[in-house]
Coordinates of C-alpha atoms in Angstrom, one line a residue:
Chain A
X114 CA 91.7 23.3 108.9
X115 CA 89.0 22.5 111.3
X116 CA 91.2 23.7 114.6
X117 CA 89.4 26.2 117.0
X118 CA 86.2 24.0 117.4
X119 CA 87.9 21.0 118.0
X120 CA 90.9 21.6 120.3
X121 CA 91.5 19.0 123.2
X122 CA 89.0 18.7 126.0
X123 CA 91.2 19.0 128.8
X124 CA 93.0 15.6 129.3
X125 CA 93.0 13.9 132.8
X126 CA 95.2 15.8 135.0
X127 CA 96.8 13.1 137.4
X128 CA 100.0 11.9 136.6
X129 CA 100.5 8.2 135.7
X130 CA 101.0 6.5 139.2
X131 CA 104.1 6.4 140.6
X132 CA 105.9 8.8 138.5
X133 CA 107.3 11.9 139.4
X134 CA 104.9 15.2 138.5
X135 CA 105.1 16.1 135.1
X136 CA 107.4 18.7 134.3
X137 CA 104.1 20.8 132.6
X138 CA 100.6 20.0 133.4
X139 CA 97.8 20.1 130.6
X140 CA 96.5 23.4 131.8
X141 CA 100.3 24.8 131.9
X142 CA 100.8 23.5 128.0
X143 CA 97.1 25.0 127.4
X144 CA 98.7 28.6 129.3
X145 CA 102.2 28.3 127.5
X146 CA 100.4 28.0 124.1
X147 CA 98.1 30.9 124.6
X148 CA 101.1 33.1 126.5
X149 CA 102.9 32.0 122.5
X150 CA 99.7 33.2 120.5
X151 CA 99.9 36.4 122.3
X152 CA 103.6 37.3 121.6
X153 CA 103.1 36.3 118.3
X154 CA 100.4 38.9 117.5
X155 CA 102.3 41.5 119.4
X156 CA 105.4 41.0 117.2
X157 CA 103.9 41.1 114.3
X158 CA 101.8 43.9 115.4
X159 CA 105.4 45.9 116.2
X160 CA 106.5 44.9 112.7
X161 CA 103.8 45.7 110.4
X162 CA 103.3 49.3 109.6
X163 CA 100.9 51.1 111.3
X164 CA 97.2 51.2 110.5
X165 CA 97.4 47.2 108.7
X166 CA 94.2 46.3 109.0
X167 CA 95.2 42.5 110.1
X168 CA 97.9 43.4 112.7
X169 CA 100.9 41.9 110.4
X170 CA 99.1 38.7 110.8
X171 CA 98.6 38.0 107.0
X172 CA 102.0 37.6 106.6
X173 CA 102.9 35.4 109.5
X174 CA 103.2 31.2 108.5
X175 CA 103.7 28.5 111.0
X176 CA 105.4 25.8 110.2
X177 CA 105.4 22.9 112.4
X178 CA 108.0 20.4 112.3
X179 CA 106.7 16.5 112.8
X180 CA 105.9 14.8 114.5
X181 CA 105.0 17.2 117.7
X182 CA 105.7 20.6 116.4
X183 CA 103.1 20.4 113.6
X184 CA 100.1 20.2 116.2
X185 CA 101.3 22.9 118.1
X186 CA 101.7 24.9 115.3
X187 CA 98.2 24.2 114.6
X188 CA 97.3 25.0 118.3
X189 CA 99.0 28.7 117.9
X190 CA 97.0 29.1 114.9
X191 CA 93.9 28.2 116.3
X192 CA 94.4 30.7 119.6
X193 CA 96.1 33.1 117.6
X194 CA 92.5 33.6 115.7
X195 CA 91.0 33.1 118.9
X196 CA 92.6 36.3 120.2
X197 CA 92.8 38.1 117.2
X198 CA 90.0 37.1 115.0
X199 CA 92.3 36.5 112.1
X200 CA 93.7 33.3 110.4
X201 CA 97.3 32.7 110.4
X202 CA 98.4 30.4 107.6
X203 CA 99.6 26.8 108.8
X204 CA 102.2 24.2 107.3
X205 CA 104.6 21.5 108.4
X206 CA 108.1 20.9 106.6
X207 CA 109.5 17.4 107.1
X208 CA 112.9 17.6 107.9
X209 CA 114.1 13.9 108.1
X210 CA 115.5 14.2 104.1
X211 CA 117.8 17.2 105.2
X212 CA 119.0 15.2 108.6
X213 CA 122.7 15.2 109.1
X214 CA 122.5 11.9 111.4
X215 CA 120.6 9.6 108.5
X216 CA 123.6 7.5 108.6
X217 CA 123.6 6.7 112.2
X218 CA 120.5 5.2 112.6
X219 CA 118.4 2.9 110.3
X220 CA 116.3 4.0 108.0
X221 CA 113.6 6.6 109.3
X222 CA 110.1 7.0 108.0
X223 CA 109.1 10.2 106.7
X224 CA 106.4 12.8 107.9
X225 CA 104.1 15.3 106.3
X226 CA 105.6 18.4 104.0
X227 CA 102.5 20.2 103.5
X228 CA 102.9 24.3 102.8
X229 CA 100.1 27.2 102.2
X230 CA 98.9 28.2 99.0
X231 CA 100.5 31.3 99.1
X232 CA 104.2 29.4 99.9
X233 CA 106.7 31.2 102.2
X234 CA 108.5 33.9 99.7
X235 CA 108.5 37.2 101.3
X236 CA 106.6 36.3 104.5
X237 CA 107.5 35.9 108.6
X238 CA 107.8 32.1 108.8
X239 CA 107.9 31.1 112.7
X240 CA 109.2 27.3 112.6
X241 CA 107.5 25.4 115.6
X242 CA 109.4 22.8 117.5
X243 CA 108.0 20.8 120.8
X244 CA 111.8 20.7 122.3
X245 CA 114.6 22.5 121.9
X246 CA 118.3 20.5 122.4
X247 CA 121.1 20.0 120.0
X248 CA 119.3 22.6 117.8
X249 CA 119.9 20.3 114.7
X250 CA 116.3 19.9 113.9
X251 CA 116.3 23.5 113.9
X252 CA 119.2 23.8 110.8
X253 CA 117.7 20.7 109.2
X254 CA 114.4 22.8 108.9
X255 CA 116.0 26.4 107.8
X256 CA 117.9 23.9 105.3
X257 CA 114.5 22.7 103.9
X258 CA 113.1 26.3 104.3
X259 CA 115.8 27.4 102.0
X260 CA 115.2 24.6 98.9
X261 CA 111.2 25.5 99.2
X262 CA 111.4 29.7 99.3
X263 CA 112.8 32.8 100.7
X264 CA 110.9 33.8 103.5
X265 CA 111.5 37.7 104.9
X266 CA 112.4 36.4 108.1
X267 CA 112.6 33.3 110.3
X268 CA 111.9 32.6 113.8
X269 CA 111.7 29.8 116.0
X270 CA 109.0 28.7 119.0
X271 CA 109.6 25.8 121.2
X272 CA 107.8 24.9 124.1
X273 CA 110.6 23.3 126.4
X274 CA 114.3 24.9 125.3
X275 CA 116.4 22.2 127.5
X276 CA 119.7 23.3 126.7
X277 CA 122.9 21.5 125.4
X278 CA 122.9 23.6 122.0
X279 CA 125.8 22.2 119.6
X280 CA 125.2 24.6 117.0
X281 CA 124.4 28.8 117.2
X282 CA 121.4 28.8 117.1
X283 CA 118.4 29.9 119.5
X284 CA 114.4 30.0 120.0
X285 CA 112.5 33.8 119.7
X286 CA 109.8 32.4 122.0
X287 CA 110.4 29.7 124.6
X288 CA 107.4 27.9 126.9
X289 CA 110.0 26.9 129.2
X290 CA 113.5 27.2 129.6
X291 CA 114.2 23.7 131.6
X292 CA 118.2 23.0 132.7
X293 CA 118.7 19.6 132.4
X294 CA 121.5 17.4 131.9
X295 CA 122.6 15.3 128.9
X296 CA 121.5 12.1 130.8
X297 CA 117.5 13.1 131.2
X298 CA 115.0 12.8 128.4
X299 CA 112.3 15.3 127.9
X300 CA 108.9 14.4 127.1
X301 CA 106.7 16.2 125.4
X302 CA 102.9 14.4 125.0
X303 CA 100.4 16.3 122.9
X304 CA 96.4 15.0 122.8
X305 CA 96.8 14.7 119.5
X306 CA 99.4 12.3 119.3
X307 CA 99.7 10.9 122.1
X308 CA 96.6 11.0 123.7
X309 CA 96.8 13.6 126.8
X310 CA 98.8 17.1 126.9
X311 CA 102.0 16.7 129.5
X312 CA 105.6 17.6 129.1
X313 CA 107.8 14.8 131.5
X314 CA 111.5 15.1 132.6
X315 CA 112.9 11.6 133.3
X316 CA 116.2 10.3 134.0
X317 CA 118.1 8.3 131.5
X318 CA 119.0 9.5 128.1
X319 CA 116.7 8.4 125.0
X320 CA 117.2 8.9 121.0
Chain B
X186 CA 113.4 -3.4 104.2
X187 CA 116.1 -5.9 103.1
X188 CA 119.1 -4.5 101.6
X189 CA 118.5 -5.2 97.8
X190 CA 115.1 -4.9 95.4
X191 CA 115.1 -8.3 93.3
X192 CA 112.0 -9.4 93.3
X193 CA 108.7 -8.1 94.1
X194 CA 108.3 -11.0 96.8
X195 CA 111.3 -9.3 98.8
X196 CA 108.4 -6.5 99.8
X197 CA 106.0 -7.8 102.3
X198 CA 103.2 -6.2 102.6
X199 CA 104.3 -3.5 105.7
X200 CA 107.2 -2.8 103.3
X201 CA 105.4 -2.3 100.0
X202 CA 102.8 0.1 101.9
X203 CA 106.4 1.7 103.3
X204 CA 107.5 2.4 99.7
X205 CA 104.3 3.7 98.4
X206 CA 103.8 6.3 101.8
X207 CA 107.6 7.0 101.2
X208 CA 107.2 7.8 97.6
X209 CA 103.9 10.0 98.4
X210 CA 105.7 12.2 101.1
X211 CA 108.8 12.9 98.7
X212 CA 106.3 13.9 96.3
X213 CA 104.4 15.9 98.6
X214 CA 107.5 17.5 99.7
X215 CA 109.1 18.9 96.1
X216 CA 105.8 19.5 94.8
X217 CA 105.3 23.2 93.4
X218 CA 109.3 23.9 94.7
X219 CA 111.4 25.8 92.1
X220 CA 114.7 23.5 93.7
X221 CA 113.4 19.8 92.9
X222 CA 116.4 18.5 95.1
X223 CA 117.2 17.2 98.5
X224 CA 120.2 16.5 100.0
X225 CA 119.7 12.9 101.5
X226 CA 122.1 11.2 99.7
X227 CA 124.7 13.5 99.2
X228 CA 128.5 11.4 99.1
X229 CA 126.5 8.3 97.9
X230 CA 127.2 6.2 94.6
X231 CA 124.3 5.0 92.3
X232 CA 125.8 3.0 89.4
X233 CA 123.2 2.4 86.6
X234 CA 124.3 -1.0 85.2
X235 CA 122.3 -1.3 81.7
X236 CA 123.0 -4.6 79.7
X237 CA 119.7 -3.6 77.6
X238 CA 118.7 -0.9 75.9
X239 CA 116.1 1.4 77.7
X240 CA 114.7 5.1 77.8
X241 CA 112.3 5.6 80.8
X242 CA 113.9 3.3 83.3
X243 CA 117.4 4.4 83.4
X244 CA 116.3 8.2 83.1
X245 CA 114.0 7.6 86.0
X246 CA 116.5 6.1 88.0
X247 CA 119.2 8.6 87.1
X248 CA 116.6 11.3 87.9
X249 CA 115.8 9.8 91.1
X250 CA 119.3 9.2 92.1
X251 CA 120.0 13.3 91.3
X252 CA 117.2 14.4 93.0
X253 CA 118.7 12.4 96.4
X254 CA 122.0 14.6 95.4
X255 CA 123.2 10.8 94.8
X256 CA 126.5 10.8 92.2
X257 CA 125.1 8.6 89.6
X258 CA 127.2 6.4 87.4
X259 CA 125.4 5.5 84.2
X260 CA 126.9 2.2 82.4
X261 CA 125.5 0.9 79.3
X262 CA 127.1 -2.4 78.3
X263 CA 127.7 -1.2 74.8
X264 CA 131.0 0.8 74.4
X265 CA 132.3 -0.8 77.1
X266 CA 134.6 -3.7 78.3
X267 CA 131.6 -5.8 78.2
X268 CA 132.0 -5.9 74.8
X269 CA 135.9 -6.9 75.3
X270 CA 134.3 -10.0 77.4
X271 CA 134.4 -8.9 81.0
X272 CA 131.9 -10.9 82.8
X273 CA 128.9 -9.7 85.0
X274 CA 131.4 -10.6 88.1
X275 CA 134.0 -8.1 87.3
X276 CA 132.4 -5.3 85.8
X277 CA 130.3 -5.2 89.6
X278 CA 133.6 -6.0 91.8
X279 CA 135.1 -3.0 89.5
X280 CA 132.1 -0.7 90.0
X281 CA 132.2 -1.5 93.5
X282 CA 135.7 -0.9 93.7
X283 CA 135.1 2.6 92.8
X284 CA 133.1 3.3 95.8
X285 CA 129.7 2.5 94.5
X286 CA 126.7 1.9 97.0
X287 CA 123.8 0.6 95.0
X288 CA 124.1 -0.9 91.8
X289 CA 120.8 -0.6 89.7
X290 CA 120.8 -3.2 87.0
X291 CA 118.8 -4.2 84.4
X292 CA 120.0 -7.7 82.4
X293 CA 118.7 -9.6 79.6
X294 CA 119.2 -12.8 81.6
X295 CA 116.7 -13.7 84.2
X296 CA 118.0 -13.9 87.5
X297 CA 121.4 -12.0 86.8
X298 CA 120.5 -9.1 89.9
X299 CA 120.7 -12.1 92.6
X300 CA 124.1 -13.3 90.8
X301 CA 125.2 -9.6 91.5
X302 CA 124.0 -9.7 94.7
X303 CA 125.8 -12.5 95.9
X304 CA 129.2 -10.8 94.4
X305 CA 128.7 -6.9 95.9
X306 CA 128.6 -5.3 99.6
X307 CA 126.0 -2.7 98.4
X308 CA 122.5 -2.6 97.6
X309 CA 121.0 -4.3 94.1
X310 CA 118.2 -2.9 92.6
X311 CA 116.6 -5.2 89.6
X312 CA 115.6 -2.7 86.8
X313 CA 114.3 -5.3 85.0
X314 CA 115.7 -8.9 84.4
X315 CA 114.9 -11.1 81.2
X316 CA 111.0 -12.1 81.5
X317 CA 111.4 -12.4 85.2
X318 CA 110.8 -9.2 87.1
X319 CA 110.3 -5.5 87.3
X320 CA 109.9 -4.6 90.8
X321 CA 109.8 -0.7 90.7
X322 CA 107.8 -0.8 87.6
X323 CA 105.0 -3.0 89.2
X324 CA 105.3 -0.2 92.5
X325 CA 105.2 2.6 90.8
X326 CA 101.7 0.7 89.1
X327 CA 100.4 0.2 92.4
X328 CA 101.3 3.9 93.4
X329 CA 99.8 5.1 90.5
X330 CA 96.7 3.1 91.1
X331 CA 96.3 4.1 94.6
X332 CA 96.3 7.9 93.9
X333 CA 94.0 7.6 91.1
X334 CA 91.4 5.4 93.1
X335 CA 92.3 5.9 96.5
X336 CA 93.1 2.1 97.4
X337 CA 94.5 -0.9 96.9
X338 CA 92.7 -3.6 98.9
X339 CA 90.2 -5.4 96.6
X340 CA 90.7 -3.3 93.5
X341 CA 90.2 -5.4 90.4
X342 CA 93.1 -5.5 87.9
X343 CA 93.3 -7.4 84.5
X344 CA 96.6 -7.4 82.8
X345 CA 96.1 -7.9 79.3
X346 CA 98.9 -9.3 77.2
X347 CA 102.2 -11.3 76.9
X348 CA 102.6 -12.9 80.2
X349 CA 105.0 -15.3 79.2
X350 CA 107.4 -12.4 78.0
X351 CA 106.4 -9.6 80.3
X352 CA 108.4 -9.2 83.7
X353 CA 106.3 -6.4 84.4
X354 CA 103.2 -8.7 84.3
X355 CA 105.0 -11.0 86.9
X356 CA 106.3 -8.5 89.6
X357 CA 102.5 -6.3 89.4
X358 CA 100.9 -10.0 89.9
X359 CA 102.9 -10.7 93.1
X360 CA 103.3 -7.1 94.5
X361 CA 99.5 -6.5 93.5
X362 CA 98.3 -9.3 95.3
X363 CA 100.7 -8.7 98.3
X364 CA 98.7 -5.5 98.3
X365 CA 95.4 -6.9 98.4
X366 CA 94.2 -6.7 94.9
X367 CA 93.1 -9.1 92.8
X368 CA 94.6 -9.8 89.4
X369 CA 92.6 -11.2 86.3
X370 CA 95.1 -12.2 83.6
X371 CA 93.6 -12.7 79.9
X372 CA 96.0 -13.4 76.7
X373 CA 96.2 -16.3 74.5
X374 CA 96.9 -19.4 75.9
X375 CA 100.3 -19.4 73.6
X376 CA 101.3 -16.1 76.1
X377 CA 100.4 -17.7 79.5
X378 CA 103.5 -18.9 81.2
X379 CA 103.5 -23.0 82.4
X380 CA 103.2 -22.6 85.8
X381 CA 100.6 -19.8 86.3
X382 CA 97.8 -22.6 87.7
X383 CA 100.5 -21.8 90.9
X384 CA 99.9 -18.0 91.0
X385 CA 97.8 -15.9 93.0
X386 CA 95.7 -14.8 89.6
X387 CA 92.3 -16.1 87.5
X388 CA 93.0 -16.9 84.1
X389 CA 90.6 -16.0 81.3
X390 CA 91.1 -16.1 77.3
X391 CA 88.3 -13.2 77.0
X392 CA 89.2 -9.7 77.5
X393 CA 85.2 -8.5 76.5
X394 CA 84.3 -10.8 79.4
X395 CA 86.1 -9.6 81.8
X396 CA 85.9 -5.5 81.1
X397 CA 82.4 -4.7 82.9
X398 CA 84.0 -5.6 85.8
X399 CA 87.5 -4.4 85.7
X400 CA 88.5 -1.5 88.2
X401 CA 91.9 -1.0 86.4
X402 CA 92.9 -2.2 82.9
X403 CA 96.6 -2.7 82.4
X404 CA 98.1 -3.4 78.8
X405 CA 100.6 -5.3 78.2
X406 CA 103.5 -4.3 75.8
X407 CA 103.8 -7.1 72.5
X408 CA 107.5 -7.5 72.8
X409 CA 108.2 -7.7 69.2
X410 CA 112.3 -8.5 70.0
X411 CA 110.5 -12.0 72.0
X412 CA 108.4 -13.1 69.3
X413 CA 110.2 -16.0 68.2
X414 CA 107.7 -18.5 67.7
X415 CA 104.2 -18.2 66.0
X416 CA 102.6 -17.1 69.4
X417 CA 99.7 -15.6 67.9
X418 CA 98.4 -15.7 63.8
X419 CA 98.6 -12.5 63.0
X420 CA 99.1 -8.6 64.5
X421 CA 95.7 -7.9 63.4
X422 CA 94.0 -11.0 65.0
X423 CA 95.7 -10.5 68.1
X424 CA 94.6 -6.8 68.4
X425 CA 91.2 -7.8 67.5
X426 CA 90.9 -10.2 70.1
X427 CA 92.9 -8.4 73.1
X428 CA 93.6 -5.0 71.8
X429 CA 92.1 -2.3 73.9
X430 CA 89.8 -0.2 71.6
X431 CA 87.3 2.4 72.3
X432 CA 84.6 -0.1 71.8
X433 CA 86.0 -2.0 74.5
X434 CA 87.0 1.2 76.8
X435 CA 83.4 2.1 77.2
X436 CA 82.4 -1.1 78.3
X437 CA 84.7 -0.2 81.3
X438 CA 82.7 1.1 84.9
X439 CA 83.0 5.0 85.3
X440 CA 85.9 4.9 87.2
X441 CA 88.3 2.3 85.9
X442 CA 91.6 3.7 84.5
X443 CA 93.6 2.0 81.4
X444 CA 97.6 2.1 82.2
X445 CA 100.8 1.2 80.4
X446 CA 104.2 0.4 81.7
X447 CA 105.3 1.8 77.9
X448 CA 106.5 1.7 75.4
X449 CA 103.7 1.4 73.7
X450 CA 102.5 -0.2 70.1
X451 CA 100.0 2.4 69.4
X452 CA 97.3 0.5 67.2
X453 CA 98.5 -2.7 68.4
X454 CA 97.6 -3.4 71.9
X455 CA 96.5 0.3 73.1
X456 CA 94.7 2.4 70.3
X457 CA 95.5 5.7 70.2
X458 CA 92.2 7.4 71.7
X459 CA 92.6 4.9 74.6
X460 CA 96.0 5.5 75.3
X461 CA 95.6 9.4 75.3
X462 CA 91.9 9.3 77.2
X463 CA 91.1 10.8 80.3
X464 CA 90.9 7.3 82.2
X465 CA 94.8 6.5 80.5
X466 CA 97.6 7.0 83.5
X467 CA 100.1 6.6 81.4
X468 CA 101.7 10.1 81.6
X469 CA 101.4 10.0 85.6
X470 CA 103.0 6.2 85.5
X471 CA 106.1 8.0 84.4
X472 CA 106.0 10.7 86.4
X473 CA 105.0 8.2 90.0
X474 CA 108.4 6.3 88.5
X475 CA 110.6 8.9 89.7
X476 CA 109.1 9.5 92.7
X477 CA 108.8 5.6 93.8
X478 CA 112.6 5.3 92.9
X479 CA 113.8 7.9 95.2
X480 CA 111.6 6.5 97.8
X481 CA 113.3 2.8 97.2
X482 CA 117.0 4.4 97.0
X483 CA 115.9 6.5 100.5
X484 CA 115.1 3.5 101.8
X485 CA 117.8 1.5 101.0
X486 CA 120.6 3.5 101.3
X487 CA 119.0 6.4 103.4
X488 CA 120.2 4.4 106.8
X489 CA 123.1 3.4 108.4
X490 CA 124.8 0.7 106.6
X491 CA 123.9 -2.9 108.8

């Protein structure tokens, strides 16, 4: 992992002309990331037992899920040794095998299913997701968690939770809690995929 | 995709590169897991439909279809009403009649998966028709190929053998050069098909001329059970002349790898140092098989039905 050198020079600001202003800016993604990273290390600070040398971070893994969560997940990891000076294990899980919608769409194209070395068994896995909606991405993932170890604990980080849940389950640390309605469409752009860091709120529902 | 696997000309090349990626992020995803299985498929029907006797095929379909969580139907034509006379037709509007999806058939007569294909709603996958073709035999040799070298485009291949028998020789030559490789055949002229002056290959009748420059070697099974006519003199001649060896093997460049689709006639075209060598893929050719399977049932049954 070559993260903490390389992470995005800060994008152009202005938003594309025309449109309405982005929902969150680059430098409010760069803020919501770091305000993440710091939680993080504070929980598992709380959690380990006193005097651990590495704060609780050793046993922390972040697993991204694709496409958007798994560069965020890097991005934590990257600020979270920033802040702390110690490396937090990275991964990203796939989830489009363990979808419960395959049927409704045509075929989708799969992503990345990379773990750590030292695997998930035992340890704090923190599932990173760009947006939080339905929440079925989110029981697709613990599905997937659950064929490839037993981690101690799982938690989930999101940077926009926009509501409309369909199944019980919710985020441990939220970017931004947005209310929307079912007929908007959140955006989430990330440097590294897309090109610049925004997060957009348009009208008109998308897949 | 399209909604069956016949031929390896149904895979252009955005589709074949689809399979391949496919098959390489299943395998990335259950390697080193305790629970090889994921729930993709779950509710679908696979019938295996096997009119000729085979080991690795049918297991690495059957595998594949269990690791999907697939129910898998495995039909061999002996011990069944085949051998009462039920045609091709029937036994596939029975199987389908029982709620199968995909139909994976292998046939002794050339062209029987596009009969079926015509007859069924589901998908047809050809595990291997008479001497015409193999497609997920010649993609799990390109998969297998591009993990050990790392590419595709302009690799050098020579398939070594009986052409005019082999369906595996005919679906590698089209996916291969779909891919971007480029094929060298070499066999005796008796065991070159008529109309190979229209394929995308070079021909040549000497395998020691061709070796210093080969990139990946692929023997050719002798099919013993197709040896009707004088073909070649003798066993011995024809493993003297295009029988891999360990002479020959170390005429090869550093890098170049030997591979088999199997079964192999150790001593016969592959000798036994060759085919258990370092540079030999064999072993990971089976292996790839599974994965490349699931990635073709995925992605034809994986979506919403058209």
């Amino acid at each position: 992992m070559t993260m903490s050198s390389e992470l995005p020079a800060p994008p152009p600001t202005e938003p594309a002309a025309g449109g309405p202003p982005p929902l969150l800016s680059a430098d409010d993604v760069a803020r919501v990331v770091d305000r993440i990273a710091h939680q993080l290390i504070e929980r598992a600070a709380s959690a380990s037992p006193a005097g651990a040398s590495d704060g609780g971070l050793a046993d922390l893994v972040l697993v991204g899920i694709p496409t958007r969560g798994a560069p965020l997940a890097r991005r934590l990891a990257a600020r979270i040794e920033a802040f702390s000076g110690t490396t937090v294990d990275v991964g990203t899980v796939d989830i489009t095998l363990y979808r419960d919608d395959l049927r409704l769409r045509g075929v989708r194209a799969l992503e990345d299913t990379r773990l750590p070395e030292a695997g998930v068994d035992g340890r704090l896995v923190v599932l990173v997701d760009d947006v939080l909606f339905s929440g079925r991405s989110v029981r697709a993932a613990l599905d997937a968690l659950r064929d490839l170890g037993r981690p101690r604990a799982v938690q989930l980080a999101v940077l926009v939770d926009r509501g409309h849940r369909e199944l019980p389950i919710r985020a441990d640390y939220v970017g931004k809690n947005v209310p929307t309605s079912r007929t908007q469409s959140v955006k989430v752009h990330l440097a590294e995929v897309d090109g610049l860091d925004e997060v957009l709120l348009t009208e008109g529902a998308d897949a | 995709m399209k909604r069956h696997l016949l031929e390896a000309a149904d895979l252009d090349r955005a589709d074949a590169t689809l399979v391949l990626d496919t098959a390489g992020q299943i395998e990335s995803a259950l390697a080193g897991r305790e629970v090889k299985k994921l729930p993709t498929l779950r509710g679908r029907t696979v019938v295996n439909l096997f009119y000729e006797d085979s080991t690795r095929t049918r297991i690495s379909f059957e595998l594949a279809a269990k690791r999907l969580s697939a129910d898998v139907i495995n039909f061999s034509a002996k011990g069944s009403s085949v051998s009462k006379g039920e045609s091709l037709k029937d036994t596939a509007l029975t199987l389908e009649a029982m709620g199968s999806d995909a139909i994976v058939i292998r046939h002794q007569a050339s062209g029987a998966p596009h009969r079926l294909a015509q007859w069924v709603k589901g998908s047809v996958v050809n595990a291997g028709d008479g001497t015409h073709e193999h497609p997920t035999q010649a993609l799990l040799d390109a998969y297998t190929i591009r993990q050990r070298l790392g590419r595709l485009d302009g690799v050098r291949v020579v398939l070594v053998g009986d052409v005019l028998h082999s369906r595996v020789a005919r679906s590698n030559v089209w996916l291969l050069s779909t891919l971007g490789a480029e094929v060298t055949l070499v066999a005796p002229p008796t065991l070159l098909p008529v109309g190979v002056g229209s394929w995308p290959v070079q021909v040549s009748y000497d395998l020691d001329a061709v070796l210093s420059k080969a990139d990946v070697v692929m023997m050719l099974r002798v099919q013993a059970e197709r040896m009707n006519a004088s073909f070649f003199p003798s066993a011995r001649e024809y493993s003297r002349r295009y029988g891999l060896d360990a002479r020959r093997m170390a005429v090869l460049p550093d890098d170049a790898i030997v591979m088999h689709p199997g079964p192999m006639n150790r001593g016969m075209e592959i000798a036994a140092e060759v085919a258990d060598s370092a540079r030999s893929t064999i072993v990971d050719q089976v292996g790839n098989g599974v994965s490349v399977r699931m990635a073709v049932l995925y992605l034809l049954l994986g979506g919403a039905p058209e």
